[in-house]
mmCIF file of C-alpha atoms and ligand atoms in Angstrom:
data_model
loop_
_atom_site.group_PDB
_atom_site.id
_atom_site.type_symbol
_atom_site.label_atom_id
_atom_site.label_comp_id
_atom_site.label_asym_id
_atom_site.label_seq_id
_atom_site.Cartn_x
_atom_site.Cartn_y
_atom_site.Cartn_z
ATOM 1 C CA MET A 1 -110.543 94.644 145.837
ATOM 2 C CA SER A 2 -108.374 97.238 147.564
ATOM 3 C CA THR A 3 -108.918 100.937 147.032
ATOM 4 C CA GLN A 4 -105.307 101.584 148.046
ATOM 5 C CA ASN A 5 -103.903 99.773 145.020
ATOM 6 C CA PRO A 6 -103.984 101.491 141.663
ATOM 7 C CA VAL A 7 -106.298 99.917 139.096
ATOM 8 C CA PHE A 8 -104.735 98.421 135.980
ATOM 9 C CA ILE A 9 -107.875 98.371 133.879
ATOM 10 C CA PRO A 10 -108.209 100.487 130.743
ATOM 11 C CA GLY A 11 -110.921 102.617 132.278
ATOM 12 C CA PRO A 12 -112.143 103.788 134.600
ATOM 13 C CA THR A 13 -108.627 104.938 135.374
ATOM 14 C CA ASN A 14 -106.970 106.082 138.581
ATOM 15 C CA ILE A 15 -108.206 109.452 139.774
ATOM 16 C CA PRO A 16 -105.585 111.932 141.001
ATOM 17 C CA GLU A 17 -106.360 113.309 144.460
ATOM 18 C CA GLU A 18 -106.748 116.804 143.068
ATOM 19 C CA LEU A 19 -109.438 115.653 140.648
ATOM 20 C CA ARG A 20 -111.288 113.693 143.312
ATOM 21 C CA ARG A 21 -111.452 116.877 145.328
ATOM 22 C CA ALA A 22 -112.536 118.856 142.282
ATOM 23 C CA MET A 23 -115.463 116.437 141.737
ATOM 24 C CA ASP A 24 -116.668 117.123 145.274
ATOM 25 C CA TYR A 25 -118.678 120.200 144.473
ATOM 26 C CA PRO A 26 -121.862 121.657 145.931
ATOM 27 C CA SER A 27 -125.076 122.130 143.992
ATOM 28 C CA ILE A 28 -125.296 125.369 142.098
ATOM 29 C CA ASP A 29 -128.028 126.802 139.925
ATOM 30 C CA HIS A 30 -127.132 125.606 136.443
ATOM 31 C CA ARG A 31 -129.080 128.518 134.956
ATOM 32 C CA SER A 32 -126.791 130.992 136.684
ATOM 33 C CA ALA A 33 -123.792 132.931 135.457
ATOM 34 C CA ALA A 34 -121.672 130.751 137.762
ATOM 35 C CA PHE A 35 -122.446 127.692 135.618
ATOM 36 C CA HIS A 36 -121.787 129.555 132.376
ATOM 37 C CA ALA A 37 -118.394 130.538 133.764
ATOM 38 C CA MET A 38 -117.729 126.864 134.489
ATOM 39 C CA LEU A 39 -118.934 125.311 131.222
ATOM 40 C CA LEU A 40 -117.256 127.561 128.684
ATOM 41 C CA PRO A 41 -113.652 127.020 129.925
ATOM 42 C CA ALA A 42 -114.325 123.272 130.152
ATOM 43 C CA LEU A 43 -115.417 123.182 126.502
ATOM 44 C CA ALA A 44 -112.464 125.335 125.458
ATOM 45 C CA GLY A 45 -110.126 122.971 127.296
ATOM 46 C CA VAL A 46 -111.583 119.922 125.552
ATOM 47 C CA ARG A 47 -111.044 121.585 122.187
ATOM 48 C CA ARG A 48 -107.372 122.122 123.001
ATOM 49 C CA VAL A 49 -106.952 118.488 124.067
ATOM 50 C CA LEU A 50 -108.644 117.318 120.861
ATOM 51 C CA ARG A 51 -106.397 119.696 118.921
ATOM 52 C CA THR A 52 -109.244 121.378 117.143
ATOM 53 C CA THR A 53 -109.834 125.036 116.473
ATOM 54 C CA ALA A 54 -112.362 124.458 113.691
ATOM 55 C CA GLY A 55 -114.569 122.089 115.706
ATOM 56 C CA GLU A 56 -116.895 122.467 118.666
ATOM 57 C CA ALA A 57 -116.654 120.521 121.918
ATOM 58 C CA VAL A 58 -119.849 119.016 123.266
ATOM 59 C CA ILE A 59 -120.463 117.157 126.510
ATOM 60 C CA PHE A 60 -123.393 114.859 127.268
ATOM 61 C CA PRO A 61 -124.107 113.284 130.653
ATOM 62 C CA ALA A 62 -123.334 109.698 129.593
ATOM 63 C CA SER A 63 -120.483 107.245 129.177
ATOM 64 C CA GLY A 64 -118.512 106.899 125.962
ATOM 65 C CA THR A 65 -121.251 104.741 124.453
ATOM 66 C CA GLY A 66 -123.518 107.788 124.507
ATOM 67 C CA ALA A 67 -120.985 109.658 122.394
ATOM 68 C CA TRP A 68 -121.060 106.840 119.806
ATOM 69 C CA GLU A 69 -124.820 107.232 119.671
ATOM 70 C CA ALA A 70 -124.658 111.028 119.491
ATOM 71 C CA ALA A 71 -122.197 110.856 116.586
ATOM 72 C CA VAL A 72 -124.322 108.646 114.371
ATOM 73 C CA THR A 73 -127.837 109.794 115.241
ATOM 74 C CA ASN A 74 -127.038 113.470 114.753
ATOM 75 C CA THR A 75 -125.459 113.121 111.337
ATOM 76 C CA LEU A 76 -127.082 110.125 109.605
ATOM 77 C CA SER A 77 -130.457 108.773 108.565
ATOM 78 C CA PRO A 78 -131.829 105.217 108.790
ATOM 79 C CA GLY A 79 -130.641 103.221 105.794
ATOM 80 C CA ASP A 80 -127.473 105.277 105.378
ATOM 81 C CA ARG A 81 -124.395 103.214 104.719
ATOM 82 C CA VAL A 82 -121.398 103.428 107.031
ATOM 83 C CA LEU A 83 -118.051 101.695 106.698
ATOM 84 C CA ALA A 84 -116.336 100.185 109.728
ATOM 85 C CA ALA A 85 -113.716 97.589 110.575
ATOM 86 C CA ARG A 86 -114.467 94.923 113.158
ATOM 87 C CA HIS A 87 -111.241 93.997 114.927
ATOM 88 C CA GLY A 88 -112.155 93.984 118.598
ATOM 89 C CA MET A 89 -115.001 94.280 121.052
ATOM 90 C CA PHE A 90 -115.283 98.056 120.934
ATOM 91 C CA SER A 91 -115.398 98.353 117.163
ATOM 92 C CA GLN A 92 -117.942 95.503 117.251
ATOM 93 C CA ARG A 93 -120.161 97.262 119.790
ATOM 94 C CA TRP A 94 -120.154 100.461 117.754
ATOM 95 C CA ILE A 95 -121.191 98.477 114.667
ATOM 96 C CA GLU A 96 -124.044 96.894 116.665
ATOM 97 C CA LEU A 97 -125.171 100.307 117.894
ATOM 98 C CA CYS A 98 -125.265 101.577 114.298
ATOM 99 C CA ARG A 99 -127.373 98.595 113.241
ATOM 100 C CA ARG A 100 -129.862 99.217 116.044
ATOM 101 C CA HIS A 101 -130.314 102.682 114.586
ATOM 102 C CA GLY A 102 -131.153 101.190 111.204
ATOM 103 C CA LEU A 103 -127.857 102.058 109.546
ATOM 104 C CA ASP A 104 -126.472 99.793 106.836
ATOM 105 C CA VAL A 105 -123.022 98.880 108.095
ATOM 106 C CA GLU A 106 -120.466 97.651 105.588
ATOM 107 C CA VAL A 107 -118.097 95.705 107.815
ATOM 108 C CA ILE A 108 -114.446 95.107 107.032
ATOM 109 C CA GLU A 109 -113.665 91.934 108.976
ATOM 110 C CA ALA A 110 -110.138 92.224 110.286
ATOM 111 C CA ASP A 111 -108.013 90.176 112.633
ATOM 112 C CA TRP A 112 -108.423 90.809 116.340
ATOM 113 C CA GLY A 113 -104.796 91.807 116.928
ATOM 114 C CA LEU A 114 -104.313 93.966 113.870
ATOM 115 C CA PRO A 115 -105.193 97.616 113.253
ATOM 116 C CA ALA A 116 -108.060 98.820 111.086
ATOM 117 C CA PRO A 117 -106.724 98.073 107.569
ATOM 118 C CA ALA A 118 -106.354 101.434 105.796
ATOM 119 C CA ASP A 119 -105.782 99.711 102.433
ATOM 120 C CA ARG A 120 -109.113 97.898 102.660
ATOM 121 C CA PHE A 121 -110.837 101.130 103.638
ATOM 122 C CA ALA A 122 -109.277 102.715 100.542
ATOM 123 C CA ALA A 123 -110.504 99.822 98.374
ATOM 124 C CA ALA A 124 -114.044 100.034 99.760
ATOM 125 C CA LEU A 125 -114.125 103.795 99.294
ATOM 126 C CA SER A 126 -112.864 103.709 95.730
ATOM 127 C CA ALA A 127 -115.378 100.957 94.892
ATOM 128 C CA ASP A 128 -118.127 103.283 96.143
ATOM 129 C CA ALA A 129 -118.278 105.520 93.092
ATOM 130 C CA GLY A 130 -121.831 106.629 93.931
ATOM 131 C CA HIS A 131 -120.766 107.798 97.403
ATOM 132 C CA ALA A 132 -123.373 105.696 99.190
ATOM 133 C CA ILE A 133 -121.047 105.486 102.209
ATOM 134 C CA ARG A 134 -121.962 108.416 104.411
ATOM 135 C CA ALA A 135 -119.555 107.844 107.269
ATOM 136 C CA VAL A 136 -116.379 105.948 108.081
ATOM 137 C CA LEU A 137 -115.962 104.675 111.637
ATOM 138 C CA VAL A 138 -112.543 104.106 113.165
ATOM 139 C CA THR A 139 -111.702 102.881 116.641
ATOM 140 C CA HIS A 140 -108.389 104.648 117.210
ATOM 141 C CA ASN A 141 -107.333 102.407 120.067
ATOM 142 C CA GLU A 142 -109.014 98.995 120.279
ATOM 143 C CA THR A 143 -109.107 98.618 124.033
ATOM 144 C CA ALA A 144 -109.975 94.917 123.754
ATOM 145 C CA THR A 145 -106.816 94.002 121.867
ATOM 146 C CA GLY A 146 -104.418 96.840 122.700
ATOM 147 C CA VAL A 147 -104.069 97.874 119.075
ATOM 148 C CA ARG A 148 -103.706 101.417 117.763
ATOM 149 C CA SER A 149 -104.977 102.203 114.289
ATOM 150 C CA ASP A 150 -103.591 104.834 111.955
ATOM 151 C CA VAL A 151 -106.319 107.460 111.669
ATOM 152 C CA ALA A 152 -104.202 109.658 109.384
ATOM 153 C CA ALA A 153 -103.898 106.755 106.916
ATOM 154 C CA ILE A 154 -107.682 106.358 106.828
ATOM 155 C CA ARG A 155 -108.012 110.118 106.294
ATOM 156 C CA ARG A 156 -105.631 109.724 103.332
ATOM 157 C CA ALA A 157 -107.790 106.898 101.983
ATOM 158 C CA LEU A 158 -110.764 109.300 102.005
ATOM 159 C CA ASP A 159 -108.784 112.156 100.477
ATOM 160 C CA GLU A 160 -107.106 110.088 97.784
ATOM 161 C CA THR A 161 -110.404 108.661 96.586
ATOM 162 C CA GLY A 162 -112.037 112.101 96.851
ATOM 163 C CA HIS A 163 -114.699 110.495 99.024
ATOM 164 C CA PRO A 164 -116.960 112.918 100.930
ATOM 165 C CA ALA A 165 -117.910 110.546 103.789
ATOM 166 C CA LEU A 166 -117.728 111.821 107.344
ATOM 167 C CA LEU A 167 -114.940 110.416 109.522
ATOM 168 C CA PHE A 168 -115.918 109.398 113.062
ATOM 169 C CA VAL A 169 -113.196 108.327 115.472
ATOM 170 C CA ASP A 170 -113.667 106.514 118.757
ATOM 171 C CA GLY A 171 -110.801 107.917 120.805
ATOM 172 C CA VAL A 172 -112.211 106.825 124.150
ATOM 173 C CA SER A 173 -109.021 105.059 125.228
ATOM 174 C CA SER A 174 -106.588 107.271 123.318
ATOM 175 C CA ILE A 175 -107.653 110.900 123.670
ATOM 176 C CA ALA A 176 -105.628 112.693 126.353
ATOM 177 C CA SER A 177 -103.226 109.726 126.536
ATOM 178 C CA MET A 178 -102.007 109.163 122.978
ATOM 179 C CA ASP A 179 -101.361 111.558 120.108
ATOM 180 C CA PHE A 180 -104.698 112.661 118.668
ATOM 181 C CA ARG A 181 -105.186 115.441 116.111
ATOM 182 C CA MET A 182 -108.784 116.165 115.274
ATOM 183 C CA ASP A 183 -108.216 118.966 112.749
ATOM 184 C CA GLU A 184 -105.064 117.604 111.148
ATOM 185 C CA TRP A 185 -106.684 114.194 110.617
ATOM 186 C CA GLY A 186 -109.925 115.718 109.400
ATOM 187 C CA VAL A 187 -111.984 113.979 112.072
ATOM 188 C CA ASP A 188 -115.659 114.953 111.916
ATOM 189 C CA VAL A 189 -116.718 113.522 115.256
ATOM 190 C CA ALA A 190 -114.121 112.659 117.897
ATOM 191 C CA ILE A 191 -115.411 110.626 120.822
ATOM 192 C CA THR A 192 -114.257 110.039 124.363
ATOM 193 C CA GLY A 193 -115.453 109.725 127.938
ATOM 194 C CA SER A 194 -114.417 111.304 131.216
ATOM 195 C CA GLN A 195 -113.183 108.099 132.883
ATOM 196 C CA LYS A 196 -110.190 107.350 130.670
ATOM 197 C CA GLY A 197 -107.507 109.875 129.687
ATOM 198 C CA PHE A 198 -109.255 112.683 131.546
ATOM 199 C CA MET A 199 -108.837 110.710 134.803
ATOM 200 C CA LEU A 200 -112.308 111.530 136.144
ATOM 201 C CA ALA A 201 -115.258 109.450 137.289
ATOM 202 C CA THR A 202 -117.531 108.087 134.558
ATOM 203 C CA GLY A 203 -120.345 110.358 133.468
ATOM 204 C CA LEU A 204 -119.281 112.633 130.633
ATOM 205 C CA ALA A 205 -119.556 111.621 126.984
ATOM 206 C CA ILE A 206 -117.177 114.057 125.324
ATOM 207 C CA CYS A 207 -117.327 114.836 121.602
ATOM 208 C CA GLY A 208 -115.528 117.056 119.167
ATOM 209 C CA VAL A 209 -117.752 118.006 116.241
ATOM 210 C CA SER A 210 -116.446 119.444 112.968
ATOM 211 C CA PRO A 211 -118.281 122.088 110.913
ATOM 212 C CA LYS A 212 -118.985 119.360 108.338
ATOM 213 C CA ALA A 213 -120.669 117.214 110.989
ATOM 214 C CA VAL A 214 -122.653 120.231 112.181
ATOM 215 C CA ALA A 215 -123.798 120.821 108.610
ATOM 216 C CA ALA A 216 -124.976 117.184 108.399
ATOM 217 C CA MET A 217 -127.227 117.637 111.458
ATOM 218 C CA GLU A 218 -130.136 119.277 109.681
ATOM 219 C CA LYS A 219 -130.567 116.564 107.055
ATOM 220 C CA ALA A 220 -130.045 113.683 109.496
ATOM 221 C CA ARG A 221 -133.259 111.762 110.171
ATOM 222 C CA CYS A 222 -132.183 109.301 112.871
ATOM 223 C CA PRO A 223 -134.403 109.906 115.891
ATOM 224 C CA ARG A 224 -132.586 111.654 118.694
ATOM 225 C CA ALA A 225 -133.818 113.535 121.706
ATOM 226 C CA PHE A 226 -131.521 113.405 124.723
ATOM 227 C CA PHE A 227 -128.460 113.377 122.454
ATOM 228 C CA ASP A 228 -129.697 116.059 120.063
ATOM 229 C CA LEU A 229 -126.682 118.173 119.173
ATOM 230 C CA ARG A 230 -128.873 121.026 117.956
ATOM 231 C CA ASP A 231 -130.399 121.507 121.412
ATOM 232 C CA MET A 232 -127.027 121.114 123.064
ATOM 233 C CA MET A 233 -125.159 123.543 120.828
ATOM 234 C CA ARG A 234 -127.918 126.130 120.972
ATOM 235 C CA ALA A 235 -127.850 126.058 124.779
ATOM 236 C CA ASN A 236 -124.049 125.937 124.970
ATOM 237 C CA ALA A 237 -123.751 129.043 122.822
ATOM 238 C CA THR A 238 -124.788 131.132 125.821
ATOM 239 C CA GLY A 239 -123.117 128.911 128.422
ATOM 240 C CA GLY A 240 -126.265 126.912 129.156
ATOM 241 C CA PHE A 241 -127.355 123.284 128.992
ATOM 242 C CA PRO A 242 -130.605 121.827 127.605
ATOM 243 C CA TYR A 243 -131.201 119.878 130.846
ATOM 244 C CA THR A 244 -129.553 119.533 134.238
ATOM 245 C CA PRO A 245 -125.798 119.221 133.682
ATOM 246 C CA PRO A 246 -123.401 117.089 135.758
ATOM 247 C CA VAL A 247 -121.948 120.191 137.379
ATOM 248 C CA ASN A 248 -119.392 118.420 139.549
ATOM 249 C CA LEU A 249 -117.848 116.565 136.607
ATOM 250 C CA ILE A 250 -117.781 119.643 134.410
ATOM 251 C CA HIS A 251 -116.110 121.539 137.225
ATOM 252 C CA ALA A 252 -113.468 118.825 137.525
ATOM 253 C CA LEU A 253 -112.995 118.586 133.748
ATOM 254 C CA THR A 254 -111.392 122.018 133.660
ATOM 255 C CA ARG A 255 -109.024 120.897 136.435
ATOM 256 C CA SER A 256 -108.244 117.753 134.436
ATOM 257 C CA VAL A 257 -107.318 119.780 131.377
ATOM 258 C CA ALA A 258 -105.176 122.027 133.584
ATOM 259 C CA LEU A 259 -103.283 118.970 134.882
ATOM 260 C CA LEU A 260 -102.742 117.675 131.348
ATOM 261 C CA GLU A 261 -101.575 121.077 130.138
ATOM 262 C CA ALA A 262 -99.299 121.651 133.132
ATOM 263 C CA GLU A 263 -97.507 118.454 132.152
ATOM 264 C CA GLY A 264 -97.790 119.318 128.457
ATOM 265 C CA LEU A 265 -99.850 117.147 126.109
ATOM 266 C CA ASP A 266 -96.798 115.922 124.237
ATOM 267 C CA ASN A 267 -95.192 114.982 127.546
ATOM 268 C CA VAL A 268 -98.367 113.151 128.545
ATOM 269 C CA PHE A 269 -98.162 111.115 125.335
ATOM 270 C CA ALA A 270 -94.422 110.481 125.880
ATOM 271 C CA ARG A 271 -95.088 109.331 129.454
ATOM 272 C CA HIS A 272 -97.703 106.857 128.244
ATOM 273 C CA ARG A 273 -95.342 105.548 125.577
ATOM 274 C CA ARG A 274 -92.478 105.105 128.031
ATOM 275 C CA ILE A 275 -94.673 103.320 130.583
ATOM 276 C CA ALA A 276 -96.107 101.079 127.839
ATOM 277 C CA GLN A 277 -92.629 100.224 126.592
ATOM 278 C CA GLY A 278 -91.722 99.037 130.090
ATOM 279 C CA VAL A 279 -94.836 96.852 130.216
ATOM 280 C CA ARG A 280 -93.998 95.442 126.789
ATOM 281 C CA ALA A 281 -90.452 94.666 127.965
ATOM 282 C CA ALA A 282 -91.952 92.766 130.909
ATOM 283 C CA VAL A 283 -94.266 90.782 128.641
ATOM 284 C CA GLN A 284 -91.307 89.783 126.512
ATOM 285 C CA ALA A 285 -89.300 88.766 129.583
ATOM 286 C CA TRP A 286 -92.207 86.556 130.663
ATOM 287 C CA GLY A 287 -91.951 84.749 127.338
ATOM 288 C CA LEU A 288 -95.465 85.881 126.468
ATOM 289 C CA ALA A 289 -96.741 87.817 123.479
ATOM 290 C CA LEU A 290 -99.084 90.724 123.007
ATOM 291 C CA CYS A 291 -102.364 90.302 121.194
ATOM 292 C CA ALA A 292 -101.156 93.270 119.068
ATOM 293 C CA ARG A 293 -99.283 91.584 116.238
ATOM 294 C CA ALA A 294 -98.278 94.393 113.881
ATOM 295 C CA PRO A 295 -95.052 96.088 115.023
ATOM 296 C CA GLY A 296 -95.698 99.752 115.699
ATOM 297 C CA SER A 297 -99.419 99.326 116.310
ATOM 298 C CA GLU A 298 -99.086 98.444 119.996
ATOM 299 C CA SER A 299 -101.264 100.615 122.183
ATOM 300 C CA ASP A 300 -99.602 102.926 124.671
ATOM 301 C CA THR A 301 -102.634 102.827 126.973
ATOM 302 C CA VAL A 302 -103.447 99.131 127.338
ATOM 303 C CA SER A 303 -101.554 95.886 126.786
ATOM 304 C CA ALA A 304 -103.560 92.753 125.995
ATOM 305 C CA ILE A 305 -101.338 89.787 126.816
ATOM 306 C CA LEU A 306 -101.876 86.326 125.337
ATOM 307 C CA THR A 307 -101.588 83.460 127.785
ATOM 308 C CA PRO A 308 -100.481 79.937 126.777
ATOM 309 C CA PRO A 309 -103.062 77.845 124.867
ATOM 310 C CA GLY A 310 -105.289 75.837 127.193
ATOM 311 C CA PHE A 311 -104.928 78.321 130.052
ATOM 312 C CA ASP A 312 -107.971 80.452 130.885
ATOM 313 C CA ALA A 313 -106.596 84.002 131.056
ATOM 314 C CA THR A 314 -109.621 85.180 133.022
ATOM 315 C CA ARG A 315 -108.240 83.251 136.021
ATOM 316 C CA ILE A 316 -105.439 85.816 136.227
ATOM 317 C CA VAL A 317 -107.934 88.627 136.658
ATOM 318 C CA THR A 318 -110.085 86.729 139.157
ATOM 319 C CA HIS A 319 -107.100 85.611 141.221
ATOM 320 C CA ALA A 320 -105.467 89.074 141.188
ATOM 321 C CA ALA A 321 -108.637 90.601 142.584
ATOM 322 C CA ALA A 322 -109.268 87.890 145.170
ATOM 323 C CA ARG A 323 -105.732 87.380 146.455
ATOM 324 C CA TYR A 324 -104.034 90.741 145.992
ATOM 325 C CA GLY A 325 -106.851 93.256 145.584
ATOM 326 C CA VAL A 326 -105.565 94.322 142.186
ATOM 327 C CA ALA A 327 -107.672 94.911 139.073
ATOM 328 C CA PHE A 328 -106.525 93.817 135.629
ATOM 329 C CA GLY A 329 -108.786 93.680 132.577
ATOM 330 C CA VAL A 330 -110.373 90.479 131.253
ATOM 331 C CA GLY A 331 -110.393 89.437 127.615
ATOM 332 C CA LEU A 332 -113.555 90.396 125.750
ATOM 333 C CA GLY A 333 -115.431 88.757 122.882
ATOM 334 C CA GLN A 334 -113.276 86.696 120.568
ATOM 335 C CA VAL A 335 -110.261 86.964 122.883
ATOM 336 C CA ALA A 336 -112.139 86.189 126.114
ATOM 337 C CA GLY A 337 -110.088 83.680 128.112
ATOM 338 C CA LYS A 338 -107.150 84.144 125.754
ATOM 339 C CA VAL A 339 -105.792 87.470 127.002
ATOM 340 C CA PHE A 340 -105.631 89.505 130.142
ATOM 341 C CA ARG A 341 -105.124 93.236 129.948
ATOM 342 C CA ILE A 342 -102.942 95.651 131.830
ATOM 343 C CA GLY A 343 -104.366 99.146 131.546
ATOM 344 C CA HIS A 344 -101.703 101.832 131.870
ATOM 345 C CA LEU A 345 -103.440 105.059 131.016
ATOM 346 C CA GLY A 346 -104.383 108.210 132.780
ATOM 347 C CA SER A 347 -102.868 108.889 136.154
ATOM 348 C CA MET A 348 -99.990 106.417 135.905
ATOM 349 C CA THR A 349 -96.273 106.520 136.620
ATOM 350 C CA ASP A 350 -93.438 104.109 135.937
ATOM 351 C CA VAL A 351 -93.401 103.183 139.635
ATOM 352 C CA MET A 352 -97.116 102.375 139.590
ATOM 353 C CA ALA A 353 -96.611 100.266 136.471
ATOM 354 C CA LEU A 354 -93.848 98.316 138.239
ATOM 355 C CA ALA A 355 -96.328 97.455 140.997
ATOM 356 C CA GLY A 356 -98.782 96.142 138.415
ATOM 357 C CA ILE A 357 -96.113 94.096 136.663
ATOM 358 C CA ALA A 358 -94.975 92.650 140.011
ATOM 359 C CA ALA A 359 -98.546 91.772 140.962
ATOM 360 C CA ALA A 360 -99.127 90.076 137.601
ATOM 361 C CA GLU A 361 -96.006 87.987 138.212
ATOM 362 C CA MET A 362 -97.223 86.848 141.630
ATOM 363 C CA VAL A 363 -100.554 85.871 140.120
ATOM 364 C CA MET A 364 -99.076 83.978 137.198
ATOM 365 C CA ALA A 365 -96.635 82.143 139.483
ATOM 366 C CA ASP A 366 -99.509 81.234 141.851
ATOM 367 C CA LEU A 367 -101.440 79.833 138.908
ATOM 368 C CA GLY A 368 -98.508 77.704 137.745
ATOM 369 C CA LEU A 369 -97.588 79.607 134.599
ATOM 370 C CA PRO A 370 -93.888 79.311 133.741
ATOM 371 C CA VAL A 371 -93.092 82.923 134.587
ATOM 372 C CA THR A 372 -90.104 83.730 136.796
ATOM 373 C CA PRO A 373 -91.118 86.268 139.444
ATOM 374 C CA GLY A 374 -89.017 89.371 139.038
ATOM 375 C CA SER A 375 -88.215 88.795 135.375
ATOM 376 C CA GLY A 376 -90.739 91.271 134.018
ATOM 377 C CA VAL A 377 -90.079 93.744 136.795
ATOM 378 C CA ALA A 378 -86.354 93.639 135.998
ATOM 379 C CA ALA A 379 -86.968 94.187 132.299
ATOM 380 C CA ALA A 380 -89.260 97.122 132.967
ATOM 381 C CA GLN A 381 -86.867 98.554 135.539
ATOM 382 C CA ALA A 382 -84.077 98.428 132.967
ATOM 383 C CA HIS A 383 -86.220 100.373 130.522
ATOM 384 C CA TYR A 384 -87.344 102.915 133.089
ATOM 385 C CA ARG A 385 -83.808 103.408 134.414
ATOM 386 C CA ALA A 386 -82.404 103.847 130.927
ATOM 387 C CA THR A 387 -85.033 106.389 129.953
ATOM 388 C CA ALA A 388 -85.663 108.198 133.243
ATOM 389 C CA ALA A 389 -83.250 111.075 132.689
ATOM 390 C CA ALA A 390 -84.888 111.951 129.412
ATOM 391 C CA ALA A 391 -88.390 111.453 130.755
ATOM 392 C CA PRO A 392 -90.621 114.417 131.432
ATOM 393 C CA ALA A 393 -91.809 115.103 134.931
ATOM 394 C CA PRO A 394 -94.714 112.868 135.890
ATOM 395 C CA ALA A 395 -98.142 114.357 136.296
ATOM 396 C CA PRO A 396 -98.479 116.261 139.577
HETATM 397 C C1 PLP B 401 -114.211 102.471 127.231
HETATM 398 C C2 PLP B 401 -114.424 102.511 125.764
HETATM 399 C C3 PLP B 401 -115.659 102.869 125.175
HETATM 400 C C4 PLP B 401 -116.872 103.347 125.885
HETATM 401 O O1 PLP B 401 -117.233 102.764 126.958
HETATM 402 P P1 PLP B 401 -118.235 103.357 128.034
HETATM 403 O O2 PLP B 401 -118.224 102.243 129.001
HETATM 404 O O3 PLP B 401 -119.531 103.575 127.394
HETATM 405 O O4 PLP B 401 -117.629 104.625 128.544
HETATM 406 C C5 PLP B 401 -115.733 102.938 123.826
HETATM 407 N N1 PLP B 401 -114.689 102.680 123.053
HETATM 408 C C6 PLP B 401 -113.496 102.357 123.540
HETATM 409 C C7 PLP B 401 -112.368 102.138 122.603
HETATM 410 C C8 PLP B 401 -113.315 102.251 124.917
HETATM 411 O O5 PLP B 401 -112.114 101.948 125.416
#
């Protein structure tokens, strides 16, 4: 594996030089005013990225999985019912985590390749006249399949049935890369991690917490200690932390938000869409198909690409690493061996994406797949050339 090549995995993502430097930070006393002055702007920045003014931002030293755990343990009690769709490895893992905490998960089995079905959420919610469902879980961007779900439609399903359940959204591979609106969508806990759209090293579980979720904290009986939001929010109120904080990452988080805001969040989303469209044009030129089957639900941060039946897609990832020092993502769970993934989120430009597309072509040609080298590159080039004038400036 080369550290000169960009990575094309959907997290951890490429780290801009400026953020690598920002993570290189000396030890400071985290009980000092200097730390308070670092934490509060970082939290304020996260709130802006989440597009929440009503909610609080909270950071735990963990990966995104820790934020899943924080969301459910702080708001629910063992035996509580939650409603979730299983349509990829990440939604599946969140369901498993809920079950380990003794929650009663009502699972909507959906196709791996389709979004979370808002109509079936609506049906389940309206069938729940007694309001036994306490929370609805949505994986905004299924990183395993490259499928984006419509969070606003699931919000509507809650509103139209007058259902009071909390709405938790895993935005780990969408927040800071794809349009996300915590307040407008009525999201009660929004979840992400530092190593995806924020372009940092792994180590921060980042949550947005609505007033309704905060209100649910006192009644919640799931055991929690390290991830106790009450301790965290009490300490944060005066700029402190309940234990030793990851100072270097929090320092760099403010720089990350500054980079995103210098580009403009809407421009960041537009850049991801344009890059993804180029990748999708390449996939089409290769004669291959995306795992994402519903038009309009294709992810702008990761493309999961189906390989021909009988071919083990994992070989693409292994060969790319061994021969060219390039990282692509393997298929996970039900689609293991059936797809390989090109991650195109975070610090990514059209020119970087072209390198990834070209590398994928070399690999597929080496492995005897009927892909003409240059075909995907040409298709992506055509898209990038046609849209370059209108494109916003890339991230500095
Ligand atoms: C990366 C990711 C996670 C969390 O993974 P961690 O490895 O714990 O950071 C969760 N959900 C989705 C959709 C992801 O892409």
